[in-house]
Amino acid sequence: MRVVLTRRAAHLRTHRGEVSFPGGRLEPGEAPLSGALREACEEVGLEPAGVEPLGTLSVVRTFSSASVITPVVVELPARPGIAANPAEVEYAFDVALADLAAPGVMSEEIWSVPEQPGPGAGGTAEVTVHFFDLVQDVVWGATARILVELMGIVLGD
């Protein structure tokens, strides 16, 4: 099993240069699956034909931009051919879950972050921040949190 990841282009407004899943903002009235497939096609050329939707993971909020992410999981009939769209993505790659689970690849730290907006907010919260040290990059933040949940489901950890 593999996951497709990208490094976001350096000229983007938010999360520039960070590793993420293909994805982006939903269009008005667009469902998460439709948006995920549209964005994956736009960013890495992943054609939606033959994609089998498997479901969604827990909704994730980014700490720096307060973006809300609904991770959509799909199964592809074969390993995809992917090509980065330079308007949005510096490069695209895929990685095996087994490689992410290999000893020494994942680490975690405890960070103090501002509480999310809402009633009673204003302080800080202690959160676990996960890191995946890959040959070509370091995956952390919301992308790493999504990977941890996915790996727990798929690998039974």
Short mmCIF file of C-alpha atoms in Angstrom, two decimals:
data_model
loop_
_atom_site.label_atom_id
_atom_site.label_comp_id
_atom_site.label_asym_id
_atom_site.label_seq_id
_atom_site.Cartn_x
_atom_site.Cartn_y
_atom_site.Cartn_z
CA MET A 1 0.00 0.00 0.00
CA ARG A 2 1.24 3.43 -0.96
CA VAL A 3 0.19 7.05 -0.49
CA VAL A 4 0.65 9.95 -2.89
CA LEU A 5 2.29 13.05 -1.42
CA THR A 6 3.38 16.41 -2.79
CA ARG A 7 5.67 19.22 -1.81
CA ARG A 8 3.64 22.41 -2.11
CA ALA A 9 5.04 25.09 -4.42
CA ALA A 10 7.10 27.86 -2.81
CA HIS A 11 4.89 30.65 -4.22
CA LEU A 12 1.65 29.52 -2.53
CA ARG A 13 0.08 31.66 0.22
CA THR A 14 -0.04 28.99 2.93
CA HIS A 15 1.96 25.90 3.83
CA ARG A 16 4.48 26.70 1.08
CA GLY A 17 7.23 24.11 0.64
CA GLU A 18 5.53 21.65 2.99
CA VAL A 19 4.76 18.04 2.21
CA SER A 20 1.04 17.36 1.92
CA PHE A 21 -1.50 15.14 0.29
CA PRO A 22 -2.97 16.35 -2.99
CA GLY A 23 -5.96 18.48 -2.07
CA GLY A 24 -7.30 21.93 -1.57
CA ARG A 25 -10.37 24.01 -0.98
CA LEU A 26 -13.79 22.67 -1.88
CA GLU A 27 -15.86 24.52 -4.44
CA PRO A 28 -19.27 25.76 -3.18
CA GLY A 29 -21.60 22.77 -2.80
CA GLU A 30 -18.82 20.26 -3.55
CA ALA A 31 -18.61 17.03 -1.51
CA PRO A 32 -15.25 15.98 0.00
CA LEU A 33 -14.85 13.02 -2.41
CA SER A 34 -15.54 15.14 -5.50
CA GLY A 35 -13.19 17.86 -4.27
CA ALA A 36 -10.44 15.37 -3.45
CA LEU A 37 -10.65 13.76 -6.89
CA ARG A 38 -10.74 17.15 -8.65
CA GLU A 39 -7.76 18.47 -6.68
CA ALA A 40 -5.73 15.26 -7.18
CA CYS A 41 -6.32 15.53 -10.92
CA GLU A 42 -5.36 19.24 -10.95
CA GLU A 43 -2.26 18.87 -8.76
CA VAL A 44 -0.73 15.55 -9.83
CA GLY A 45 -2.73 14.41 -12.87
CA LEU A 46 -4.44 11.55 -11.04
CA GLU A 47 -7.36 10.50 -13.22
CA PRO A 48 -10.52 9.64 -11.22
CA ALA A 49 -11.48 6.76 -13.56
CA GLY A 50 -11.17 3.44 -11.73
CA VAL A 51 -10.83 5.06 -8.30
CA GLU A 52 -12.70 3.19 -5.57
CA PRO A 53 -13.68 5.40 -2.62
CA LEU A 54 -13.03 3.70 0.72
CA GLY A 55 -14.14 6.45 3.10
CA THR A 56 -12.88 9.38 5.10
CA LEU A 57 -10.64 9.73 8.12
CA SER A 58 -11.07 12.09 11.07
CA VAL A 59 -11.39 15.77 10.22
CA VAL A 60 -8.09 17.57 10.90
CA ARG A 61 -7.47 21.27 11.54
CA THR A 62 -4.11 22.83 10.75
CA PHE A 63 -2.54 24.84 13.56
CA SER A 64 -0.99 27.62 11.48
CA SER A 65 -3.84 28.45 9.09
CA ALA A 66 -6.84 26.83 10.86
CA SER A 67 -7.71 25.04 7.61
CA VAL A 68 -10.14 22.16 8.04
CA ILE A 69 -9.20 18.96 6.19
CA THR A 70 -11.46 15.99 5.49
CA PRO A 71 -9.05 13.22 4.42
CA VAL A 72 -10.55 11.04 1.69
CA VAL A 73 -9.14 7.54 1.19
CA VAL A 74 -9.45 5.83 -2.18
CA GLU A 75 -8.08 2.67 -3.72
CA LEU A 76 -6.47 2.82 -7.15
CA PRO A 77 -6.40 -0.10 -9.57
CA ALA A 78 -2.60 0.22 -9.96
CA ARG A 79 0.29 2.40 -8.89
CA PRO A 80 -0.50 5.78 -10.44
CA GLY A 81 1.55 7.75 -12.87
CA ILE A 82 1.77 11.19 -11.29
CA ALA A 83 3.11 14.49 -12.58
CA ALA A 84 3.37 17.65 -10.51
CA ASN A 85 1.45 20.72 -11.73
CA PRO A 86 4.07 23.47 -11.17
CA ALA A 87 1.34 26.04 -10.51
CA GLU A 88 0.58 24.24 -7.24
CA VAL A 89 3.16 21.52 -6.59
CA GLU A 90 6.96 21.53 -6.56
CA TYR A 91 7.07 17.77 -6.89
CA ALA A 92 4.91 14.70 -6.35
CA PHE A 93 5.88 11.25 -5.15
CA ASP A 94 4.44 8.14 -3.58
CA VAL A 95 5.68 6.22 -0.57
CA ALA A 96 4.87 2.78 0.82
CA LEU A 97 3.18 2.60 4.21
CA ALA A 98 5.75 -0.08 5.08
CA ASP A 99 8.51 2.50 4.53
CA LEU A 100 6.71 4.98 6.79
CA ALA A 101 6.41 2.26 9.47
CA ALA A 102 10.09 1.27 9.28
CA PRO A 103 12.15 1.71 12.46
CA GLY A 104 13.55 5.21 12.90
CA VAL A 105 11.34 6.88 10.28
CA MET A 106 8.65 8.24 12.60
CA SER A 107 9.30 10.37 15.66
CA GLU A 108 7.19 12.69 17.76
CA GLU A 109 7.56 15.75 19.94
CA ILE A 110 5.26 17.58 22.35
CA TRP A 111 4.62 21.19 21.32
CA SER A 112 2.72 24.03 22.98
CA VAL A 113 0.35 25.58 20.44
CA PRO A 114 -2.29 28.31 20.67
CA GLU A 115 -5.74 26.94 21.41
CA GLN A 116 -8.10 26.85 18.46
CA PRO A 117 -10.62 29.71 18.25
CA GLY A 118 -13.79 29.27 20.20
CA PRO A 119 -15.35 29.76 23.61
CA GLY A 120 -12.77 29.95 26.37
CA ALA A 121 -9.84 29.99 23.91
CA GLY A 122 -6.80 32.12 24.41
CA GLY A 123 -4.33 29.82 26.10
CA THR A 124 -2.05 27.13 24.80
CA ALA A 125 -2.47 23.40 24.48
CA GLU A 126 0.07 20.60 24.52
CA VAL A 127 -0.10 18.51 21.33
CA THR A 128 1.85 15.60 19.94
CA VAL A 129 3.54 16.53 16.65
CA HIS A 130 4.52 13.57 14.46
CA PHE A 131 7.41 13.54 11.99
CA PHE A 132 8.27 11.10 9.20
CA ASP A 133 11.90 11.43 8.12
CA LEU A 134 11.95 10.42 4.45
CA VAL A 135 14.92 10.41 2.10
CA GLN A 136 13.52 13.30 0.07
CA ASP A 137 11.72 15.27 2.80
CA VAL A 138 10.29 15.46 6.30
CA VAL A 139 6.54 15.00 6.68
CA TRP A 140 4.99 16.68 9.72
CA GLY A 141 1.95 18.65 10.85
CA ALA A 142 -1.53 17.80 9.59
CA THR A 143 -0.15 15.47 6.90
CA ALA A 144 1.70 13.44 9.51
CA ARG A 145 -1.38 13.32 11.76
CA ILE A 146 -3.41 11.95 8.85
CA LEU A 147 -0.70 9.38 8.09
CA VAL A 148 -0.64 8.23 11.72
CA GLU A 149 -4.40 7.62 11.67
CA LEU A 150 -4.27 5.85 8.31
CA MET A 151 -1.37 3.64 9.37
CA GLY A 152 -3.17 2.75 12.61
CA ILE A 153 -6.17 1.58 10.62
CA VAL A 154 -4.27 -0.23 7.85
CA LEU A 155 -1.39 -1.66 9.89
CA GLY A 156 -3.37 -2.22 13.08
CA ASP A 157 -1.11 -0.13 15.34
#
